[in-house]
Amino acid sequence: MKSLWRILAIVAMLAVMHTCGFAGVIRHDVKDSLYLALGNSPAYASVGQIYGTSIDSAFYASGTLIDPQWVLTAGHVVDSATTLTFSIGGTAYIASQWVAHPNWDGNLLAGYDIGLVHLSQPVYSVTPAVRYTGNKELGSIVTAVGFGMTGTGTTGAVTFDGKKRGTQNVIDQLYNPRLLLADFDNPRNRRDSSMGSAKPLQLEGLIAPGDSGGGLFITTGEGTFLVGVHSFVAAWDGKPNSDYGDISGHVRVSAFNSWIDSVINNWSTSSVAAGSYATADVSMTAVPEPATLVMLAAGAAALLGLRAFRWRRFGRM
């Protein structure tokens, strides 16, 4: 089995896609209608789509309503945004302010890729997700929900249809106290499995560009809870395109409940100018042109002299 602990370094890079956007990648041998039904089930109604702009670009991402006026998303979704709109339940809500975790500096492996969006008006038509407070994520079956690219395990993420999908997976590893990892098992080739069992779930899949910031959910005897925030995809073959064998990384919500509560409980609309980004300074590379949907990627990781292991964070497409 290949070990993720052999990763020595990671270098951020920018990949630009000149397509009009790109939800989760699914098994090649399972009907897409089942994934659509899963993503649109009432249990995951709290996941909505984010449309944002930066100084010279526009992008799509995902987010989860955790309070009538608050959305949980990825840090890289908010860190250079100039405007954000959250669509859920058929209604679009303008964001007034947003904040990334103060430790988010672009390092995906550190596990601080998490942010909050404050809506100008509360959402009353959708019940917010309940955050997970336990520590039993490892080995659990989870459901990833978002509005990202789609495709199959054999093709990777290749198509955008703007639809909400749900895919299932197993949390195979905790990379550190803040990151949950899962791999996309191939029903035809056990060698594509790098962690945990090589047997895929019936609705196995992986997150893709545009899913960034979306919700990862766990169901227990007590209900369904938000356990993670979609952050990135990694690939042993050097092509992090969400095909079979790729690995997804999700920021662990239980590690940030105190920070989330602190932001929500102590938020002051007078403390930050409306429509602004409030967090520690983060240096970001501007995308080349307005209206280009951008996907932020990460690559060039060294594996003790072995083959390259590449990472991609997404949501900016």
PDB file of C-alpha atoms in Angstrom:
ATOM      1  CA  MET A   1       0.000   0.000   0.000  1.00  0.00           C
ATOM      2  CA  LYS A   2       1.277   3.451  -0.845  1.00  0.00           C
ATOM      3  CA  SER A   3       1.768   5.734   2.140  1.00  0.00           C
ATOM      4  CA  LEU A   4       0.543   9.337   2.221  1.00  0.00           C
ATOM      5  CA  TRP A   5       2.993  10.058   5.005  1.00  0.00           C
ATOM      6  CA  ARG A   6       5.854  10.069   2.470  1.00  0.00           C
ATOM      7  CA  ILE A   7       4.816  13.452   1.134  1.00  0.00           C
ATOM      8  CA  LEU A   8       7.659  15.920   1.644  1.00  0.00           C
ATOM      9  CA  ALA A   9       6.568  19.129  -0.061  1.00  0.00           C
ATOM     10  CA  ILE A  10       3.785  20.832  -1.924  1.00  0.00           C
ATOM     11  CA  VAL A  11       3.955  23.788  -4.298  1.00  0.00           C
ATOM     12  CA  ALA A  12       0.868  25.789  -5.283  1.00  0.00           C
ATOM     13  CA  MET A  13       0.176  26.473  -8.931  1.00  0.00           C
ATOM     14  CA  LEU A  14      -2.674  27.883 -10.996  1.00  0.00           C
ATOM     15  CA  ALA A  15      -4.539  25.965 -13.685  1.00  0.00           C
ATOM     16  CA  VAL A  16      -6.993  27.829 -15.881  1.00  0.00           C
ATOM     17  CA  MET A  17      -9.975  26.224 -17.567  1.00  0.00           C
ATOM     18  CA  HIS A  18     -11.658  28.002 -20.484  1.00  0.00           C
ATOM     19  CA  THR A  19     -14.925  26.147 -20.121  1.00  0.00           C
ATOM     20  CA  CYS A  20     -18.152  27.428 -18.628  1.00  0.00           C
ATOM     21  CA  GLY A  21     -17.855  25.733 -15.326  1.00  0.00           C
ATOM     22  CA  PHE A  22     -17.563  22.111 -14.446  1.00  0.00           C
ATOM     23  CA  ALA A  23     -20.955  17.916  -9.408  1.00  0.00           C
ATOM     24  CA  GLY A  24     -19.098  14.891  -8.289  1.00  0.00           C
ATOM     25  CA  VAL A  25     -17.483  12.202 -10.440  1.00  0.00           C
ATOM     26  CA  ILE A  26     -19.337   8.885 -10.326  1.00  0.00           C
ATOM     27  CA  ARG A  27     -18.781   5.191 -11.020  1.00  0.00           C
ATOM     28  CA  HIS A  28     -18.857   4.300 -14.713  1.00  0.00           C
ATOM     29  CA  ASP A  29     -21.207   1.374 -14.062  1.00  0.00           C
ATOM     30  CA  VAL A  30     -23.895   3.098 -11.941  1.00  0.00           C
ATOM     31  CA  LYS A  31     -26.741   5.319 -13.179  1.00  0.00           C
ATOM     32  CA  ASP A  32     -26.237   9.032 -12.718  1.00  0.00           C
ATOM     33  CA  SER A  33     -29.876   9.390 -11.623  1.00  0.00           C
ATOM     34  CA  LEU A  34     -28.998   7.642  -8.354  1.00  0.00           C
ATOM     35  CA  TYR A  35     -26.303  10.217  -7.565  1.00  0.00           C
ATOM     36  CA  LEU A  36     -28.643  13.072  -8.464  1.00  0.00           C
ATOM     37  CA  ALA A  37     -31.315  11.646  -6.173  1.00  0.00           C
ATOM     38  CA  LEU A  38     -28.818  11.298  -3.346  1.00  0.00           C
ATOM     39  CA  GLY A  39     -27.561  14.864  -3.630  1.00  0.00           C
ATOM     40  CA  ASN A  40     -31.069  16.272  -3.760  1.00  0.00           C
ATOM     41  CA  SER A  41     -32.451  14.285  -0.832  1.00  0.00           C
ATOM     42  CA  PRO A  42     -33.863  16.367   2.071  1.00  0.00           C
ATOM     43  CA  ALA A  43     -30.961  15.334   4.314  1.00  0.00           C
ATOM     44  CA  TYR A  44     -28.610  17.494   2.213  1.00  0.00           C
ATOM     45  CA  ALA A  45     -30.876  20.458   1.457  1.00  0.00           C
ATOM     46  CA  SER A  46     -28.448  22.685   3.387  1.00  0.00           C
ATOM     47  CA  VAL A  47     -25.858  22.523   0.569  1.00  0.00           C
ATOM     48  CA  GLY A  48     -26.087  25.367  -1.923  1.00  0.00           C
ATOM     49  CA  GLN A  49     -24.084  26.840  -4.776  1.00  0.00           C
ATOM     50  CA  ILE A  50     -21.780  29.833  -4.484  1.00  0.00           C
ATOM     51  CA  TYR A  51     -21.162  32.259  -7.317  1.00  0.00           C
ATOM     52  CA  GLY A  52     -18.385  34.739  -6.741  1.00  0.00           C
ATOM     53  CA  THR A  53     -16.162  37.295  -8.345  1.00  0.00           C
ATOM     54  CA  SER A  54     -12.641  38.457  -7.642  1.00  0.00           C
ATOM     55  CA  ILE A  55     -10.840  41.471  -9.057  1.00  0.00           C
ATOM     56  CA  ASP A  56     -10.683  40.026 -12.563  1.00  0.00           C
ATOM     57  CA  SER A  57     -12.568  36.720 -12.612  1.00  0.00           C
ATOM     58  CA  ALA A  58     -15.776  34.867 -11.805  1.00  0.00           C
ATOM     59  CA  PHE A  59     -16.074  31.425 -10.270  1.00  0.00           C
ATOM     60  CA  TYR A  60     -18.447  28.779  -8.914  1.00  0.00           C
ATOM     61  CA  ALA A  61     -18.103  26.831  -5.673  1.00  0.00           C
ATOM     62  CA  SER A  62     -20.318  25.193  -3.022  1.00  0.00           C
ATOM     63  CA  GLY A  63     -21.193  25.832   0.608  1.00  0.00           C
ATOM     64  CA  THR A  64     -23.333  24.534   3.465  1.00  0.00           C
ATOM     65  CA  LEU A  65     -25.869  26.534   5.451  1.00  0.00           C
ATOM     66  CA  ILE A  66     -25.059  26.026   9.153  1.00  0.00           C
ATOM     67  CA  ASP A  67     -27.161  28.870  10.545  1.00  0.00           C
ATOM     68  CA  PRO A  68     -29.961  30.929   8.960  1.00  0.00           C
ATOM     69  CA  GLN A  69     -27.417  33.628   8.112  1.00  0.00           C
ATOM     70  CA  TRP A  70     -24.120  31.703   7.869  1.00  0.00           C
ATOM     71  CA  VAL A  71     -22.568  29.432   5.236  1.00  0.00           C
ATOM     72  CA  LEU A  72     -19.546  27.202   5.817  1.00  0.00           C
ATOM     73  CA  THR A  73     -17.201  26.857   2.839  1.00  0.00           C
ATOM     74  CA  ALA A  74     -13.526  26.519   1.933  1.00  0.00           C
ATOM     75  CA  GLY A  75     -10.979  29.185   2.754  1.00  0.00           C
ATOM     76  CA  HIS A  76      -9.800  29.385  -0.858  1.00  0.00           C
ATOM     77  CA  VAL A  77     -13.354  30.184  -1.955  1.00  0.00           C
ATOM     78  CA  VAL A  78     -13.429  33.415   0.070  1.00  0.00           C
ATOM     79  CA  ASP A  79      -9.828  34.552   0.306  1.00  0.00           C
ATOM     80  CA  SER A  80      -9.783  36.724  -2.811  1.00  0.00           C
ATOM     81  CA  ALA A  81     -13.500  37.192  -3.417  1.00  0.00           C
ATOM     82  CA  THR A  82     -14.930  40.650  -4.044  1.00  0.00           C
ATOM     83  CA  THR A  83     -18.583  39.510  -4.219  1.00  0.00           C
ATOM     84  CA  LEU A  84     -20.320  36.280  -3.215  1.00  0.00           C
ATOM     85  CA  THR A  85     -23.857  34.984  -3.796  1.00  0.00           C
ATOM     86  CA  PHE A  86     -25.256  31.840  -2.198  1.00  0.00           C
ATOM     87  CA  SER A  87     -28.131  30.065  -3.978  1.00  0.00           C
ATOM     88  CA  ILE A  88     -30.231  27.596  -2.056  1.00  0.00           C
ATOM     89  CA  GLY A  89     -33.842  26.424  -2.169  1.00  0.00           C
ATOM     90  CA  GLY A  90     -34.417  28.314  -5.397  1.00  0.00           C
ATOM     91  CA  THR A  91     -33.384  31.684  -3.955  1.00  0.00           C
ATOM     92  CA  ALA A  92     -30.144  33.640  -4.266  1.00  0.00           C
ATOM     93  CA  TYR A  93     -28.800  35.422  -1.177  1.00  0.00           C
ATOM     94  CA  ILE A  94     -26.165  38.147  -1.326  1.00  0.00           C
ATOM     95  CA  ALA A  95     -23.245  37.768   1.071  1.00  0.00           C
ATOM     96  CA  SER A  96     -22.433  40.828   3.154  1.00  0.00           C
ATOM     97  CA  GLN A  97     -19.096  39.680   4.587  1.00  0.00           C
ATOM     98  CA  TRP A  98     -16.835  36.630   4.648  1.00  0.00           C
ATOM     99  CA  VAL A  99     -13.850  35.348   6.558  1.00  0.00           C
ATOM    100  CA  ALA A 100     -11.277  32.575   6.209  1.00  0.00           C
ATOM    101  CA  HIS A 101      -9.609  30.874   9.144  1.00  0.00           C
ATOM    102  CA  PRO A 102      -6.702  33.070  10.318  1.00  0.00           C
ATOM    103  CA  ASN A 103      -4.255  30.191   9.789  1.00  0.00           C
ATOM    104  CA  TRP A 104      -5.256  29.651   6.140  1.00  0.00           C
ATOM    105  CA  ASP A 105      -2.225  30.590   4.041  1.00  0.00           C
ATOM    106  CA  GLY A 106      -2.715  28.458   0.933  1.00  0.00           C
ATOM    107  CA  ASN A 107      -1.073  25.338   2.387  1.00  0.00           C
ATOM    108  CA  LEU A 108      -3.599  22.577   1.699  1.00  0.00           C
ATOM    109  CA  LEU A 109      -1.838  19.981   3.809  1.00  0.00           C
ATOM    110  CA  ALA A 110      -2.055  22.149   6.931  1.00  0.00           C
ATOM    111  CA  GLY A 111      -5.827  21.643   6.967  1.00  0.00           C
ATOM    112  CA  TYR A 112      -6.966  25.221   7.503  1.00  0.00           C
ATOM    113  CA  ASP A 113      -8.819  25.612   4.187  1.00  0.00           C
ATOM    114  CA  ILE A 114     -12.087  26.672   5.799  1.00  0.00           C
ATOM    115  CA  GLY A 115     -14.137  29.863   5.757  1.00  0.00           C
ATOM    116  CA  LEU A 116     -17.449  31.427   6.686  1.00  0.00           C
ATOM    117  CA  VAL A 117     -19.855  33.572   4.672  1.00  0.00           C
ATOM    118  CA  HIS A 118     -22.337  35.940   6.316  1.00  0.00           C
ATOM    119  CA  LEU A 119     -25.536  36.461   4.334  1.00  0.00           C
ATOM    120  CA  SER A 120     -27.239  39.839   4.166  1.00  0.00           C
ATOM    121  CA  GLN A 121     -30.587  38.129   4.823  1.00  0.00           C
ATOM    122  CA  PRO A 122     -31.378  34.949   6.770  1.00  0.00           C
ATOM    123  CA  VAL A 123     -32.546  31.761   5.039  1.00  0.00           C
ATOM    124  CA  TYR A 124     -35.780  30.512   6.537  1.00  0.00           C
ATOM    125  CA  SER A 125     -36.866  28.047   3.857  1.00  0.00           C
ATOM    126  CA  VAL A 126     -34.045  25.542   4.479  1.00  0.00           C
ATOM    127  CA  THR A 127     -33.019  23.880   7.724  1.00  0.00           C
ATOM    128  CA  PRO A 128     -29.304  24.440   8.458  1.00  0.00           C
ATOM    129  CA  ALA A 129     -26.982  21.456   8.741  1.00  0.00           C
ATOM    130  CA  VAL A 130     -26.008  20.247  12.198  1.00  0.00           C
ATOM    131  CA  ARG A 131     -22.253  20.127  12.706  1.00  0.00           C
ATOM    132  CA  TYR A 132     -20.580  16.938  13.893  1.00  0.00           C
ATOM    133  CA  THR A 133     -18.963  17.107  17.336  1.00  0.00           C
ATOM    134  CA  GLY A 134     -17.687  13.549  17.664  1.00  0.00           C
ATOM    135  CA  ASN A 135     -14.410  11.867  16.714  1.00  0.00           C
ATOM    136  CA  LYS A 136     -15.521   8.680  14.964  1.00  0.00           C
ATOM    137  CA  GLU A 137     -14.994   9.783  11.348  1.00  0.00           C
ATOM    138  CA  LEU A 138     -12.275   7.255  10.478  1.00  0.00           C
ATOM    139  CA  GLY A 139     -13.745   4.231   8.710  1.00  0.00           C
ATOM    140  CA  SER A 140     -17.200   5.797   8.450  1.00  0.00           C
ATOM    141  CA  ILE A 141     -19.295   5.983   5.282  1.00  0.00           C
ATOM    142  CA  VAL A 142     -19.795   9.596   4.269  1.00  0.00           C
ATOM    143  CA  THR A 143     -21.733  11.468   1.588  1.00  0.00           C
ATOM    144  CA  ALA A 144     -20.134  14.339  -0.336  1.00  0.00           C
ATOM    145  CA  VAL A 145     -22.547  16.910  -1.775  1.00  0.00           C
ATOM    146  CA  GLY A 146     -21.833  19.780  -4.142  1.00  0.00           C
ATOM    147  CA  PHE A 147     -22.296  21.460  -7.525  1.00  0.00           C
ATOM    148  CA  GLY A 148     -18.974  20.673  -9.171  1.00  0.00           C
ATOM    149  CA  MET A 149     -17.853  18.929 -12.348  1.00  0.00           C
ATOM    150  CA  THR A 150     -19.070  15.467 -13.228  1.00  0.00           C
ATOM    151  CA  GLY A 151     -17.876  12.510 -15.230  1.00  0.00           C
ATOM    152  CA  THR A 152     -17.051   8.902 -14.454  1.00  0.00           C
ATOM    153  CA  GLY A 153     -14.138   7.189 -12.787  1.00  0.00           C
ATOM    154  CA  THR A 154     -12.785   6.228 -16.187  1.00  0.00           C
ATOM    155  CA  THR A 155     -12.895   9.754 -17.635  1.00  0.00           C
ATOM    156  CA  GLY A 156     -12.442  11.952 -14.592  1.00  0.00           C
ATOM    157  CA  ALA A 157     -14.198  15.309 -14.277  1.00  0.00           C
ATOM    158  CA  VAL A 158     -15.054  16.459 -17.805  1.00  0.00           C
ATOM    159  CA  THR A 159     -18.574  17.941 -17.875  1.00  0.00           C
ATOM    160  CA  PHE A 160     -20.624  20.696 -16.261  1.00  0.00           C
ATOM    161  CA  ASP A 161     -24.407  20.611 -16.042  1.00  0.00           C
ATOM    162  CA  GLY A 162     -24.979  22.773 -12.958  1.00  0.00           C
ATOM    163  CA  LYS A 163     -26.657  19.929 -11.076  1.00  0.00           C
ATOM    164  CA  LYS A 164     -26.338  18.962  -7.438  1.00  0.00           C
ATOM    165  CA  ARG A 165     -24.994  15.457  -6.821  1.00  0.00           C
ATOM    166  CA  GLY A 166     -24.118  13.284  -3.877  1.00  0.00           C
ATOM    167  CA  THR A 167     -21.375  10.651  -3.885  1.00  0.00           C
ATOM    168  CA  GLN A 168     -20.412   8.243  -1.145  1.00  0.00           C
ATOM    169  CA  ASN A 169     -17.063   7.117   0.156  1.00  0.00           C
ATOM    170  CA  VAL A 170     -15.283   5.878   3.271  1.00  0.00           C
ATOM    171  CA  ILE A 171     -12.961   8.006   5.367  1.00  0.00           C
ATOM    172  CA  ASP A 172      -9.790   5.974   4.934  1.00  0.00           C
ATOM    173  CA  GLN A 173      -7.290   8.146   6.736  1.00  0.00           C
ATOM    174  CA  LEU A 174      -6.775  11.172   8.969  1.00  0.00           C
ATOM    175  CA  TYR A 175      -3.847  13.021   7.426  1.00  0.00           C
ATOM    176  CA  ASN A 176      -3.563  15.225  10.488  1.00  0.00           C
ATOM    177  CA  PRO A 177      -6.098  16.267  13.158  1.00  0.00           C
ATOM    178  CA  ARG A 178      -7.727  18.582  10.590  1.00  0.00           C
ATOM    179  CA  LEU A 179      -7.937  16.568   7.348  1.00  0.00           C
ATOM    180  CA  LEU A 180     -10.122  13.622   6.320  1.00  0.00           C
ATOM    181  CA  LEU A 181      -8.987  11.593   3.277  1.00  0.00           C
ATOM    182  CA  ALA A 182     -10.847   9.156   1.013  1.00  0.00           C
ATOM    183  CA  ASP A 183      -9.858   7.441  -2.242  1.00  0.00           C
ATOM    184  CA  PHE A 184     -11.939   6.620  -5.338  1.00  0.00           C
ATOM    185  CA  ASP A 185     -11.948   2.820  -5.516  1.00  0.00           C
ATOM    186  CA  ASN A 186     -12.149   1.203  -8.940  1.00  0.00           C
ATOM    187  CA  PRO A 187     -14.513  -1.770  -9.301  1.00  0.00           C
ATOM    188  CA  ARG A 188     -12.300  -3.099 -12.120  1.00  0.00           C
ATOM    189  CA  ASN A 189      -8.854  -2.568 -10.662  1.00  0.00           C
ATOM    190  CA  ARG A 190      -7.978  -3.018  -6.975  1.00  0.00           C
ATOM    191  CA  ARG A 191      -4.580  -1.418  -7.607  1.00  0.00           C
ATOM    192  CA  ASP A 192      -6.256   1.985  -7.800  1.00  0.00           C
ATOM    193  CA  SER A 193      -6.935   1.779  -4.068  1.00  0.00           C
ATOM    194  CA  SER A 194      -4.193   3.392  -1.980  1.00  0.00           C
ATOM    195  CA  MET A 195      -5.982   3.445   1.378  1.00  0.00           C
ATOM    196  CA  GLY A 196      -8.474   1.258   3.200  1.00  0.00           C
ATOM    197  CA  SER A 197     -10.622  -1.334   1.473  1.00  0.00           C
ATOM    198  CA  ALA A 198     -10.351  -1.632  -2.308  1.00  0.00           C
ATOM    199  CA  LYS A 199     -14.047  -2.501  -2.646  1.00  0.00           C
ATOM    200  CA  PRO A 200     -16.073   0.525  -3.817  1.00  0.00           C
ATOM    201  CA  LEU A 201     -19.426   1.491  -2.359  1.00  0.00           C
ATOM    202  CA  GLN A 202     -22.503   1.235  -4.571  1.00  0.00           C
ATOM    203  CA  LEU A 203     -22.557   5.024  -4.975  1.00  0.00           C
ATOM    204  CA  GLU A 204     -18.789   5.531  -4.725  1.00  0.00           C
ATOM    205  CA  GLY A 205     -17.509   8.780  -6.180  1.00  0.00           C
ATOM    206  CA  LEU A 206     -15.195  11.728  -5.688  1.00  0.00           C
ATOM    207  CA  ILE A 207     -15.502  15.488  -5.425  1.00  0.00           C
ATOM    208  CA  ALA A 208     -14.434  17.636  -8.381  1.00  0.00           C
ATOM    209  CA  PRO A 209     -13.866  21.312  -9.339  1.00  0.00           C
ATOM    210  CA  GLY A 210     -16.843  23.409  -8.237  1.00  0.00           C
ATOM    211  CA  ASP A 211     -17.496  21.183  -5.228  1.00  0.00           C
ATOM    212  CA  SER A 212     -15.030  23.177  -3.111  1.00  0.00           C
ATOM    213  CA  GLY A 213     -16.587  24.285   0.141  1.00  0.00           C
ATOM    214  CA  GLY A 214     -19.440  21.791  -0.180  1.00  0.00           C
ATOM    215  CA  GLY A 215     -20.507  19.478   2.604  1.00  0.00           C
ATOM    216  CA  LEU A 216     -19.332  16.035   3.677  1.00  0.00           C
ATOM    217  CA  PHE A 217     -21.965  14.292   5.812  1.00  0.00           C
ATOM    218  CA  ILE A 218     -22.054  11.365   8.211  1.00  0.00           C
ATOM    219  CA  THR A 219     -25.197   9.566   9.371  1.00  0.00           C
ATOM    220  CA  THR A 220     -25.326   8.003  12.828  1.00  0.00           C
ATOM    221  CA  GLY A 221     -28.106   6.685  15.029  1.00  0.00           C
ATOM    222  CA  GLU A 222     -28.675  10.265  16.126  1.00  0.00           C
ATOM    223  CA  GLY A 223     -29.094  11.773  12.676  1.00  0.00           C
ATOM    224  CA  THR A 224     -27.135  13.266   9.780  1.00  0.00           C
ATOM    225  CA  PHE A 225     -24.283  15.651  10.558  1.00  0.00           C
ATOM    226  CA  LEU A 226     -21.870  17.875   8.653  1.00  0.00           C
ATOM    227  CA  VAL A 227     -18.461  16.312   9.137  1.00  0.00           C
ATOM    228  CA  GLY A 228     -16.245  17.930   6.497  1.00  0.00           C
ATOM    229  CA  VAL A 229     -15.666  20.745   3.993  1.00  0.00           C
ATOM    230  CA  HIS A 230     -14.403  19.825   0.509  1.00  0.00           C
ATOM    231  CA  SER A 231     -10.889  21.131  -0.059  1.00  0.00           C
ATOM    232  CA  PHE A 232      -8.798  19.303  -2.686  1.00  0.00           C
ATOM    233  CA  VAL A 233      -8.096  16.235  -4.817  1.00  0.00           C
ATOM    234  CA  ALA A 234      -4.759  14.404  -4.968  1.00  0.00           C
ATOM    235  CA  ALA A 235      -3.457  11.965  -7.577  1.00  0.00           C
ATOM    236  CA  TRP A 236      -0.606   9.464  -7.660  1.00  0.00           C
ATOM    237  CA  ASP A 237      -0.560   9.537 -11.467  1.00  0.00           C
ATOM    238  CA  GLY A 238       0.195  13.259 -11.592  1.00  0.00           C
ATOM    239  CA  LYS A 239      -3.270  14.047 -12.970  1.00  0.00           C
ATOM    240  CA  PRO A 240      -5.648  15.170 -10.191  1.00  0.00           C
ATOM    241  CA  ASN A 241      -8.817  14.966 -12.298  1.00  0.00           C
ATOM    242  CA  SER A 242     -11.023  12.969  -9.876  1.00  0.00           C
ATOM    243  CA  ASP A 243     -10.749   9.673 -11.772  1.00  0.00           C
ATOM    244  CA  TYR A 244     -10.322   6.229 -10.205  1.00  0.00           C
ATOM    245  CA  GLY A 245      -7.455   6.137  -7.742  1.00  0.00           C
ATOM    246  CA  ASP A 246      -7.540   9.841  -6.905  1.00  0.00           C
ATOM    247  CA  ILE A 247      -7.904  10.984  -3.302  1.00  0.00           C
ATOM    248  CA  SER A 248     -10.143  13.688  -1.853  1.00  0.00           C
ATOM    249  CA  GLY A 249      -9.249  15.898   1.096  1.00  0.00           C
ATOM    250  CA  HIS A 250     -11.864  17.417   3.396  1.00  0.00           C
ATOM    251  CA  VAL A 251     -11.321  19.836   6.269  1.00  0.00           C
ATOM    252  CA  ARG A 252     -12.569  18.221   9.482  1.00  0.00           C
ATOM    253  CA  VAL A 253     -15.458  20.249  10.908  1.00  0.00           C
ATOM    254  CA  SER A 254     -15.118  18.865  14.446  1.00  0.00           C
ATOM    255  CA  ALA A 255     -11.640  20.422  14.655  1.00  0.00           C
ATOM    256  CA  PHE A 256     -13.069  23.894  13.973  1.00  0.00           C
ATOM    257  CA  ASN A 257     -16.341  24.010  15.898  1.00  0.00           C
ATOM    258  CA  SER A 258     -14.886  26.363  18.507  1.00  0.00           C
ATOM    259  CA  TRP A 259     -13.620  28.761  15.839  1.00  0.00           C
ATOM    260  CA  ILE A 260     -16.926  28.646  13.951  1.00  0.00           C
ATOM    261  CA  ASP A 261     -18.887  29.359  17.131  1.00  0.00           C
ATOM    262  CA  SER A 262     -16.541  32.186  18.035  1.00  0.00           C
ATOM    263  CA  VAL A 263     -16.941  33.894  14.657  1.00  0.00           C
ATOM    264  CA  ILE A 264     -20.719  33.555  14.628  1.00  0.00           C
ATOM    265  CA  ASN A 265     -21.230  34.576  18.252  1.00  0.00           C
ATOM    266  CA  ASN A 266     -18.844  37.534  18.138  1.00  0.00           C
ATOM    267  CA  TRP A 267     -19.512  38.801  14.623  1.00  0.00           C
ATOM    268  CA  SER A 268     -20.114  42.516  14.345  1.00  0.00           C
ATOM    269  CA  THR A 269     -21.339  44.021  11.097  1.00  0.00           C
ATOM    270  CA  SER A 270     -19.615  47.230  12.064  1.00  0.00           C
ATOM    271  CA  SER A 271     -16.239  45.544  12.488  1.00  0.00           C
ATOM    272  CA  VAL A 272     -15.726  44.947   8.772  1.00  0.00           C
ATOM    273  CA  ALA A 273     -16.846  46.947   5.793  1.00  0.00           C
ATOM    274  CA  ALA A 274     -19.811  45.374   4.016  1.00  0.00           C
ATOM    275  CA  GLY A 275     -18.881  43.063   1.199  1.00  0.00           C
ATOM    276  CA  SER A 276     -15.308  42.707   2.385  1.00  0.00           C
ATOM    277  CA  TYR A 277     -12.989  39.871   3.250  1.00  0.00           C
ATOM    278  CA  ALA A 278     -11.795  39.739   6.844  1.00  0.00           C
ATOM    279  CA  THR A 279      -8.855  37.509   7.687  1.00  0.00           C
ATOM    280  CA  ALA A 280      -5.084  37.418   7.829  1.00  0.00           C
ATOM    281  CA  ASP A 281      -3.384  38.559   4.639  1.00  0.00           C
ATOM    282  CA  VAL A 282      -3.138  35.831   2.004  1.00  0.00           C
ATOM    283  CA  SER A 283      -1.112  36.272  -1.159  1.00  0.00           C
ATOM    284  CA  MET A 284      -3.018  34.957  -4.169  1.00  0.00           C
ATOM    285  CA  THR A 285      -2.244  34.885  -7.880  1.00  0.00           C
ATOM    286  CA  ALA A 286      -4.788  36.745 -10.011  1.00  0.00           C
ATOM    287  CA  VAL A 287      -6.485  34.793 -12.766  1.00  0.00           C
ATOM    288  CA  PRO A 288      -5.789  36.043 -16.303  1.00  0.00           C
ATOM    289  CA  GLU A 289      -9.146  37.359 -17.477  1.00  0.00           C
ATOM    290  CA  PRO A 290     -12.671  38.284 -16.342  1.00  0.00           C
ATOM    291  CA  ALA A 291     -15.399  35.674 -16.831  1.00  0.00           C
ATOM    292  CA  THR A 292     -12.826  32.875 -17.030  1.00  0.00           C
ATOM    293  CA  LEU A 293     -13.759  30.126 -14.627  1.00  0.00           C
ATOM    294  CA  VAL A 294     -10.643  29.268 -12.706  1.00  0.00           C
ATOM    295  CA  MET A 295      -9.544  26.109 -10.947  1.00  0.00           C
ATOM    296  CA  LEU A 296      -6.779  26.467  -8.400  1.00  0.00           C
ATOM    297  CA  ALA A 297      -4.442  23.513  -8.395  1.00  0.00           C
ATOM    298  CA  ALA A 298      -1.498  22.306  -6.405  1.00  0.00           C
ATOM    299  CA  GLY A 299       1.244  20.050  -7.619  1.00  0.00           C
ATOM    300  CA  ALA A 300       4.927  19.176  -7.714  1.00  0.00           C
ATOM    301  CA  ALA A 301       5.005  17.164  -4.480  1.00  0.00           C
ATOM    302  CA  ALA A 302       8.068  14.998  -3.865  1.00  0.00           C
ATOM    303  CA  LEU A 303       7.688  11.420  -2.590  1.00  0.00           C
ATOM    304  CA  LEU A 304      11.100  10.455  -1.234  1.00  0.00           C
ATOM    305  CA  GLY A 305      12.380  10.300  -4.779  1.00  0.00           C
ATOM    306  CA  LEU A 306       9.409   8.213  -5.920  1.00  0.00           C
ATOM    307  CA  ARG A 307       6.737   9.205  -8.429  1.00  0.00           C
ATOM    308  CA  ALA A 308       5.019  12.565  -8.165  1.00  0.00           C
ATOM    309  CA  PHE A 309       1.975  12.996  -5.989  1.00  0.00           C
ATOM    310  CA  ARG A 310      -0.156  15.951  -7.041  1.00  0.00           C
ATOM    311  CA  TRP A 311      -2.877  17.905  -5.320  1.00  0.00           C
ATOM    312  CA  ARG A 312      -5.651  20.159  -6.547  1.00  0.00           C
ATOM    313  CA  ARG A 313      -7.876  22.489  -4.630  1.00  0.00           C
ATOM    314  CA  PHE A 314     -10.929  23.570  -6.480  1.00  0.00           C
ATOM    315  CA  GLY A 315     -14.115  25.550  -6.535  1.00  0.00           C
ATOM    316  CA  ARG A 316     -12.642  28.487  -8.488  1.00  0.00           C
ATOM    317  CA  MET A 317     -13.418  27.424 -12.040  1.00  0.00           C
TER     318      MET A 317
END
